Amino acid sequence: MEKLSNELSAYREQRFRAIEENLRVIRDNIAKAAVKSGRAPEDIRLMAVTKTVEPCFINHCLHQGVDLMGENRVQEYLGKKDELDLDGVEVHLIGHLQTNKVKQIIREVSMIQSVDSVKLATEISKQAVKNNLTMSVLLEVNVGEEASKSGMLYEAVPDLCAEISELPNLKIEGLMAIPPMEAEEAELRGYFSCMNKLFVDMGRQSKDNVNMKILSMGMSADYALAIEEGANLVRVGSSLFGARIY
Ligand SMILES: *Cc1c(COP(=O)(O)O)cnc(C)c1O
């Protein structure tokens, strides 16, 4: 029994050290990419993506000064949130959200990054009104036009944004994208720079309830590229916590 718990705590300690080291590398890469794109390191926000990660490891990461975390699934987040040290930490929902789950999550996160339809935005607005709060959202763009992915089609974003901006108790704060997994570097750059163009263009048109300030793109494999092409929020999971075990 004692042997088992010693091994467990050795395993934990090892993972804690790995998270610290990973974080150091990631922050360094973020800083370099920021400078390369003419910005300051602190202009880029790092989100720890915590799906499948146990609370003790999430907390260890948060204790290193990471102040933003993203979860994909409503149920998973609700199941572990009470074990998290969320003082001073912002939580965003980043996974596909079904309309029937909105009411369970509306009071639990400060932003929903995965708004992919007017229907979903309408439900978020409705629940925000009911709960007397304003919800910040990003519009998710299916930049690779993949059938397997949710997100708005690139060309449709300005019109859908105009429609969504009419809804009460919502604030549109930017765009989010996940480019195709298999894309190579040049292709990825293309997707990221298209996103940045849309982000900048839409930012020029001022509208009530629309304030284009967040461009959320880049994950473990490509966050430095994404920053070089204009991202100011990167969502990093496996490079930080290790490979996910489902
Ligand atoms: C899982 C996930 C990430 C992080 O992916 P990694 O490759 O592990 O960094 C980022 N964004 C979204 C929407 C995700 O679902």
mmCIF file of C-alpha atoms and ligand atoms in Angstrom:
data_model
loop_
_atom_site.group_PDB
_atom_site.id
_atom_site.type_symbol
_atom_site.label_atom_id
_atom_site.label_comp_id
_atom_site.label_asym_id
_atom_site.label_seq_id
_atom_site.Cartn_x
_atom_site.Cartn_y
_atom_site.Cartn_z
ATOM 1 C CA MET A 1 0.000 0.000 0.000
ATOM 2 C CA GLU A 2 2.727 2.400 1.043
ATOM 3 C CA LYS A 3 4.807 1.418 -1.944
ATOM 4 C CA LEU A 4 1.921 2.173 -4.256
ATOM 5 C CA SER A 5 1.339 5.602 -2.784
ATOM 6 C CA ASN A 6 5.061 6.382 -2.978
ATOM 7 C CA GLU A 7 5.044 5.470 -6.630
ATOM 8 C CA LEU A 8 1.966 7.564 -7.196
ATOM 9 C CA SER A 9 3.477 10.593 -5.583
ATOM 10 C CA ALA A 10 6.720 10.105 -7.519
ATOM 11 C CA TYR A 11 4.655 9.988 -10.694
ATOM 12 C CA ARG A 12 2.860 13.175 -9.748
ATOM 13 C CA GLU A 13 6.071 14.974 -8.910
ATOM 14 C CA GLN A 14 7.498 13.936 -12.239
ATOM 15 C CA ARG A 15 4.492 15.296 -14.076
ATOM 16 C CA PHE A 16 4.585 18.522 -12.059
ATOM 17 C CA ARG A 17 8.223 19.060 -13.095
ATOM 18 C CA ALA A 18 7.328 18.245 -16.719
ATOM 19 C CA ILE A 19 4.515 20.801 -16.705
ATOM 20 C CA GLU A 20 6.889 23.465 -15.334
ATOM 21 C CA GLU A 21 9.480 22.685 -17.982
ATOM 22 C CA ASN A 22 6.889 22.567 -20.788
ATOM 23 C CA LEU A 23 5.495 25.887 -19.661
ATOM 24 C CA ARG A 24 8.937 27.456 -19.688
ATOM 25 C CA VAL A 25 9.511 26.280 -23.271
ATOM 26 C CA ILE A 26 6.055 27.384 -24.432
ATOM 27 C CA ARG A 27 6.380 30.844 -22.887
ATOM 28 C CA ASP A 28 9.754 31.209 -24.507
ATOM 29 C CA ASN A 29 8.397 30.187 -27.915
ATOM 30 C CA ILE A 30 5.454 32.541 -27.520
ATOM 31 C CA ALA A 31 7.772 35.418 -26.690
ATOM 32 C CA LYS A 32 9.984 34.727 -29.718
ATOM 33 C CA ALA A 33 7.033 34.457 -32.101
ATOM 34 C CA ALA A 34 5.502 37.631 -30.685
ATOM 35 C CA VAL A 35 8.677 39.593 -31.245
ATOM 36 C CA LYS A 36 8.994 38.108 -34.742
ATOM 37 C CA SER A 37 5.547 39.479 -35.566
ATOM 38 C CA GLY A 38 6.305 42.902 -34.138
ATOM 39 C CA ARG A 39 4.457 42.520 -30.874
ATOM 40 C CA ALA A 40 5.353 42.208 -27.222
ATOM 41 C CA PRO A 41 5.288 38.798 -25.491
ATOM 42 C CA GLU A 42 2.586 40.040 -23.125
ATOM 43 C CA ASP A 43 0.286 40.826 -26.061
ATOM 44 C CA ILE A 44 -0.244 37.073 -26.508
ATOM 45 C CA ARG A 45 -2.422 35.127 -24.092
ATOM 46 C CA LEU A 46 -1.723 31.499 -23.325
ATOM 47 C CA MET A 47 -4.706 29.279 -22.661
ATOM 48 C CA ALA A 48 -4.133 25.939 -20.960
ATOM 49 C CA VAL A 49 -6.438 23.429 -22.643
ATOM 50 C CA THR A 50 -7.419 21.024 -19.904
ATOM 51 C CA LYS A 51 -9.654 18.378 -21.439
ATOM 52 C CA THR A 52 -8.961 14.928 -19.924
ATOM 53 C CA VAL A 53 -6.413 16.472 -17.502
ATOM 54 C CA GLU A 54 -6.869 15.715 -13.796
ATOM 55 C CA PRO A 55 -7.468 18.648 -11.452
ATOM 56 C CA CYS A 56 -4.150 18.282 -9.560
ATOM 57 C CA PHE A 57 -2.191 18.834 -12.790
ATOM 58 C CA ILE A 58 -4.441 21.664 -13.933
ATOM 59 C CA ASN A 59 -3.975 23.342 -10.558
ATOM 60 C CA HIS A 60 -0.222 22.943 -10.760
ATOM 61 C CA CYS A 61 -0.270 24.718 -14.090
ATOM 62 C CA LEU A 62 -2.527 27.489 -12.765
ATOM 63 C CA HIS A 63 -0.177 27.961 -9.802
ATOM 64 C CA GLN A 64 2.606 28.757 -12.297
ATOM 65 C CA GLY A 65 0.694 31.884 -13.259
ATOM 66 C CA VAL A 66 -1.419 30.625 -16.156
ATOM 67 C CA ASP A 67 -4.612 32.635 -15.805
ATOM 68 C CA LEU A 68 -6.722 31.239 -18.632
ATOM 69 C CA MET A 69 -8.029 27.725 -19.156
ATOM 70 C CA GLY A 70 -10.220 26.148 -21.807
ATOM 71 C CA GLU A 71 -12.463 23.127 -21.550
ATOM 72 C CA ASN A 72 -14.243 21.326 -24.361
ATOM 73 C CA ARG A 73 -17.090 19.513 -22.727
ATOM 74 C CA VAL A 74 -19.729 20.909 -20.408
ATOM 75 C CA GLN A 75 -20.134 17.686 -18.428
ATOM 76 C CA GLU A 76 -16.437 17.154 -17.930
ATOM 77 C CA TYR A 77 -15.917 20.713 -16.737
ATOM 78 C CA LEU A 78 -18.855 20.654 -14.336
ATOM 79 C CA GLY A 79 -17.534 17.390 -12.929
ATOM 80 C CA LYS A 80 -14.115 18.774 -12.011
ATOM 81 C CA LYS A 81 -14.538 22.506 -11.476
ATOM 82 C CA ASP A 82 -15.019 22.235 -7.699
ATOM 83 C CA GLU A 83 -11.522 20.780 -7.390
ATOM 84 C CA LEU A 84 -9.881 23.633 -9.303
ATOM 85 C CA ASP A 85 -8.155 26.701 -7.825
ATOM 86 C CA LEU A 86 -9.848 29.244 -10.045
ATOM 87 C CA ASP A 87 -9.019 32.430 -8.122
ATOM 88 C CA GLY A 88 -8.004 34.972 -10.733
ATOM 89 C CA VAL A 89 -8.411 32.432 -13.528
ATOM 90 C CA GLU A 90 -10.677 32.865 -16.517
ATOM 91 C CA VAL A 91 -12.412 29.809 -17.966
ATOM 92 C CA HIS A 92 -13.585 29.625 -21.571
ATOM 93 C CA LEU A 93 -15.592 26.942 -23.305
ATOM 94 C CA ILE A 94 -13.814 25.974 -26.525
ATOM 95 C CA GLY A 95 -15.568 22.799 -27.676
ATOM 96 C CA HIS A 96 -18.670 22.314 -29.759
ATOM 97 C CA LEU A 97 -21.685 23.317 -27.669
ATOM 98 C CA GLN A 98 -25.142 21.857 -28.084
ATOM 99 C CA THR A 99 -27.984 24.301 -27.524
ATOM 100 C CA ASN A 100 -29.519 22.113 -24.810
ATOM 101 C CA LYS A 101 -26.324 22.413 -22.722
ATOM 102 C CA VAL A 102 -26.125 26.205 -22.774
ATOM 103 C CA LYS A 103 -28.130 26.672 -19.607
ATOM 104 C CA GLN A 104 -25.748 24.440 -17.641
ATOM 105 C CA ILE A 105 -22.642 26.368 -18.642
ATOM 106 C CA ILE A 106 -23.819 29.968 -18.923
ATOM 107 C CA ARG A 107 -22.874 30.905 -15.342
ATOM 108 C CA GLU A 108 -19.690 28.829 -15.282
ATOM 109 C CA VAL A 109 -17.501 30.414 -17.959
ATOM 110 C CA SER A 110 -16.622 33.959 -18.929
ATOM 111 C CA MET A 111 -16.446 33.279 -22.663
ATOM 112 C CA ILE A 112 -17.736 30.805 -25.227
ATOM 113 C CA GLN A 113 -15.203 30.590 -28.065
ATOM 114 C CA SER A 114 -17.124 28.072 -30.131
ATOM 115 C CA VAL A 115 -20.148 29.956 -31.425
ATOM 116 C CA ASP A 116 -20.729 28.363 -34.802
ATOM 117 C CA SER A 117 -24.334 29.252 -35.669
ATOM 118 C CA VAL A 118 -27.048 31.858 -35.204
ATOM 119 C CA LYS A 119 -29.104 29.162 -33.519
ATOM 120 C CA LEU A 120 -26.491 28.612 -30.811
ATOM 121 C CA ALA A 121 -25.915 32.359 -30.397
ATOM 122 C CA THR A 122 -29.674 32.839 -29.984
ATOM 123 C CA GLU A 123 -29.807 30.277 -27.192
ATOM 124 C CA ILE A 124 -26.771 31.797 -25.428
ATOM 125 C CA SER A 125 -28.415 35.209 -25.670
ATOM 126 C CA LYS A 126 -31.671 33.850 -24.278
ATOM 127 C CA GLN A 127 -29.951 32.196 -21.311
ATOM 128 C CA ALA A 128 -27.772 35.271 -20.727
ATOM 129 C CA VAL A 129 -30.914 37.430 -20.480
ATOM 130 C CA LYS A 130 -32.512 34.942 -18.098
ATOM 131 C CA ASN A 131 -29.426 34.960 -15.876
ATOM 132 C CA ASN A 132 -29.032 38.700 -16.079
ATOM 133 C CA LEU A 133 -25.488 38.574 -17.466
ATOM 134 C CA THR A 134 -23.665 39.438 -20.674
ATOM 135 C CA MET A 135 -21.755 36.607 -22.314
ATOM 136 C CA SER A 136 -18.600 37.204 -24.342
ATOM 137 C CA VAL A 137 -18.313 35.033 -27.430
ATOM 138 C CA LEU A 138 -15.961 34.339 -30.301
ATOM 139 C CA LEU A 139 -17.226 33.260 -33.709
ATOM 140 C CA GLU A 140 -15.736 29.926 -34.717
ATOM 141 C CA VAL A 141 -14.667 29.781 -38.341
ATOM 142 C CA ASN A 142 -14.311 26.502 -40.234
ATOM 143 C CA VAL A 143 -11.390 27.937 -42.143
ATOM 144 C CA GLY A 144 -10.502 24.680 -43.932
ATOM 145 C CA GLU A 145 -14.150 24.109 -44.927
ATOM 146 C CA GLU A 146 -13.977 20.607 -43.455
ATOM 147 C CA ALA A 147 -17.188 18.594 -43.361
ATOM 148 C CA SER A 148 -16.091 16.986 -40.085
ATOM 149 C CA LYS A 149 -15.706 20.294 -38.278
ATOM 150 C CA SER A 150 -18.136 22.791 -36.888
ATOM 151 C CA GLY A 151 -17.700 26.490 -37.480
ATOM 152 C CA MET A 152 -19.034 29.107 -39.854
ATOM 153 C CA LEU A 153 -17.890 29.249 -43.429
ATOM 154 C CA TYR A 154 -15.340 32.013 -43.911
ATOM 155 C CA GLU A 155 -17.387 33.978 -46.446
ATOM 156 C CA ALA A 156 -20.474 33.863 -44.253
ATOM 157 C CA VAL A 157 -18.852 35.286 -41.118
ATOM 158 C CA PRO A 158 -19.524 39.027 -41.635
ATOM 159 C CA ASP A 159 -23.245 38.484 -42.315
ATOM 160 C CA LEU A 160 -23.660 36.013 -39.460
ATOM 161 C CA CYS A 161 -21.770 38.397 -37.197
ATOM 162 C CA ALA A 162 -24.168 41.210 -38.122
ATOM 163 C CA GLU A 163 -27.125 38.972 -37.348
ATOM 164 C CA ILE A 164 -25.691 37.766 -34.033
ATOM 165 C CA SER A 165 -24.752 41.292 -32.997
ATOM 166 C CA GLU A 166 -28.470 42.138 -32.884
ATOM 167 C CA LEU A 167 -29.034 39.650 -30.058
ATOM 168 C CA PRO A 168 -29.249 41.021 -26.505
ATOM 169 C CA ASN A 169 -26.723 40.297 -23.718
ATOM 170 C CA LEU A 170 -24.004 39.067 -26.072
ATOM 171 C CA LYS A 171 -20.622 40.651 -26.796
ATOM 172 C CA ILE A 172 -18.733 39.440 -29.857
ATOM 173 C CA GLU A 173 -15.034 39.776 -29.017
ATOM 174 C CA GLY A 174 -13.297 38.077 -31.904
ATOM 175 C CA LEU A 175 -12.727 34.934 -33.942
ATOM 176 C CA MET A 176 -11.561 31.385 -33.277
ATOM 177 C CA ALA A 177 -10.350 28.778 -35.754
ATOM 178 C CA ILE A 178 -8.916 25.271 -35.907
ATOM 179 C CA PRO A 179 -7.242 24.661 -39.272
ATOM 180 C CA PRO A 180 -7.108 21.161 -40.807
ATOM 181 C CA MET A 181 -4.972 18.701 -38.815
ATOM 182 C CA GLU A 182 -3.036 17.460 -41.806
ATOM 183 C CA ALA A 183 -2.113 20.859 -43.260
ATOM 184 C CA GLU A 184 1.569 21.523 -43.833
ATOM 185 C CA GLU A 185 3.367 24.645 -42.757
ATOM 186 C CA ALA A 186 2.762 26.778 -45.863
ATOM 187 C CA GLU A 187 -0.871 25.807 -45.958
ATOM 188 C CA LEU A 188 -1.267 26.516 -42.238
ATOM 189 C CA ARG A 189 0.236 29.947 -42.681
ATOM 190 C CA GLY A 190 -2.299 30.535 -45.444
ATOM 191 C CA TYR A 191 -5.217 29.628 -43.178
ATOM 192 C CA PHE A 192 -3.883 31.702 -40.301
ATOM 193 C CA SER A 193 -3.242 34.742 -42.454
ATOM 194 C CA CYS A 194 -6.747 34.486 -44.002
ATOM 195 C CA MET A 195 -8.135 34.487 -40.483
ATOM 196 C CA ASN A 196 -6.046 37.496 -39.573
ATOM 197 C CA LYS A 197 -7.279 39.362 -42.642
ATOM 198 C CA LEU A 198 -10.901 38.680 -41.723
ATOM 199 C CA PHE A 199 -10.189 39.699 -38.131
ATOM 200 C CA VAL A 200 -8.598 42.995 -39.190
ATOM 201 C CA ASP A 201 -11.293 43.740 -41.797
ATOM 202 C CA MET A 202 -14.101 43.090 -39.362
ATOM 203 C CA GLY A 203 -12.349 45.139 -36.706
ATOM 204 C CA ARG A 204 -12.524 48.166 -38.975
ATOM 205 C CA GLN A 205 -16.314 48.086 -39.094
ATOM 206 C CA SER A 206 -17.522 49.278 -35.756
ATOM 207 C CA LYS A 207 -20.808 47.937 -34.494
ATOM 208 C CA ASP A 208 -22.581 47.845 -31.160
ATOM 209 C CA ASN A 209 -21.745 44.638 -29.296
ATOM 210 C CA VAL A 210 -18.868 43.826 -31.634
ATOM 211 C CA ASN A 211 -15.327 44.525 -30.519
ATOM 212 C CA MET A 212 -12.842 42.452 -32.479
ATOM 213 C CA LYS A 213 -9.991 42.072 -30.040
ATOM 214 C CA ILE A 214 -9.279 38.335 -29.769
ATOM 215 C CA LEU A 215 -7.920 36.138 -32.535
ATOM 216 C CA SER A 216 -7.819 32.651 -31.025
ATOM 217 C CA MET A 217 -5.803 30.221 -33.127
ATOM 218 C CA GLY A 218 -2.824 27.934 -32.767
ATOM 219 C CA MET A 219 -2.539 24.711 -30.732
ATOM 220 C CA SER A 220 0.374 22.557 -29.568
ATOM 221 C CA ALA A 221 1.717 21.815 -33.023
ATOM 222 C CA ASP A 222 1.375 25.259 -34.553
ATOM 223 C CA TYR A 223 1.004 28.004 -31.952
ATOM 224 C CA ALA A 224 4.234 29.756 -32.930
ATOM 225 C CA LEU A 225 3.145 29.889 -36.579
ATOM 226 C CA ALA A 226 -0.278 31.158 -35.568
ATOM 227 C CA ILE A 227 1.283 33.966 -33.520
ATOM 228 C CA GLU A 228 3.565 34.920 -36.394
ATOM 229 C CA GLU A 229 0.424 35.257 -38.535
ATOM 230 C CA GLY A 230 -1.470 37.359 -36.011
ATOM 231 C CA ALA A 231 -2.994 35.194 -33.269
ATOM 232 C CA ASN A 232 -3.157 36.838 -29.858
ATOM 233 C CA LEU A 233 -4.590 33.888 -27.944
ATOM 234 C CA VAL A 234 -3.180 30.375 -28.326
ATOM 235 C CA ARG A 235 -4.809 27.233 -26.963
ATOM 236 C CA VAL A 236 -2.243 24.681 -25.837
ATOM 237 C CA GLY A 237 -3.021 21.255 -24.384
ATOM 238 C CA SER A 238 -0.740 18.302 -25.070
ATOM 239 C CA SER A 239 2.516 20.313 -25.257
ATOM 240 C CA LEU A 240 1.782 21.507 -21.770
ATOM 241 C CA PHE A 241 0.297 18.485 -20.018
ATOM 242 C CA GLY A 242 1.582 15.614 -22.143
ATOM 243 C CA ALA A 243 -0.347 13.397 -24.535
ATOM 244 C CA ARG A 244 -4.009 12.981 -23.671
ATOM 245 C CA ILE A 245 -5.200 9.615 -22.409
ATOM 246 C CA TYR A 246 -8.874 9.102 -23.215
HETATM 247 C C1 LIG B 1 -7.852 20.024 -27.690
HETATM 248 C C2 LIG B 1 -7.970 21.401 -28.226
HETATM 249 C C3 LIG B 1 -6.872 22.279 -28.239
HETATM 250 C C4 LIG B 1 -5.479 21.890 -27.777
HETATM 251 O O1 LIG B 1 -4.946 20.896 -28.573
HETATM 252 P P1 LIG B 1 -3.398 20.442 -28.418
HETATM 253 O O2 LIG B 1 -3.008 20.039 -29.778
HETATM 254 O O3 LIG B 1 -3.387 19.341 -27.440
HETATM 255 O O4 LIG B 1 -2.657 21.624 -27.940
HETATM 256 C C5 LIG B 1 -7.074 23.569 -28.706
HETATM 257 N N1 LIG B 1 -8.274 23.988 -29.126
HETATM 258 C C6 LIG B 1 -9.350 23.191 -29.134
HETATM 259 C C7 LIG B 1 -10.640 23.718 -29.626
HETATM 260 C C8 LIG B 1 -9.233 21.869 -28.687
HETATM 261 O O5 LIG B 1 -10.303 21.072 -28.713
#
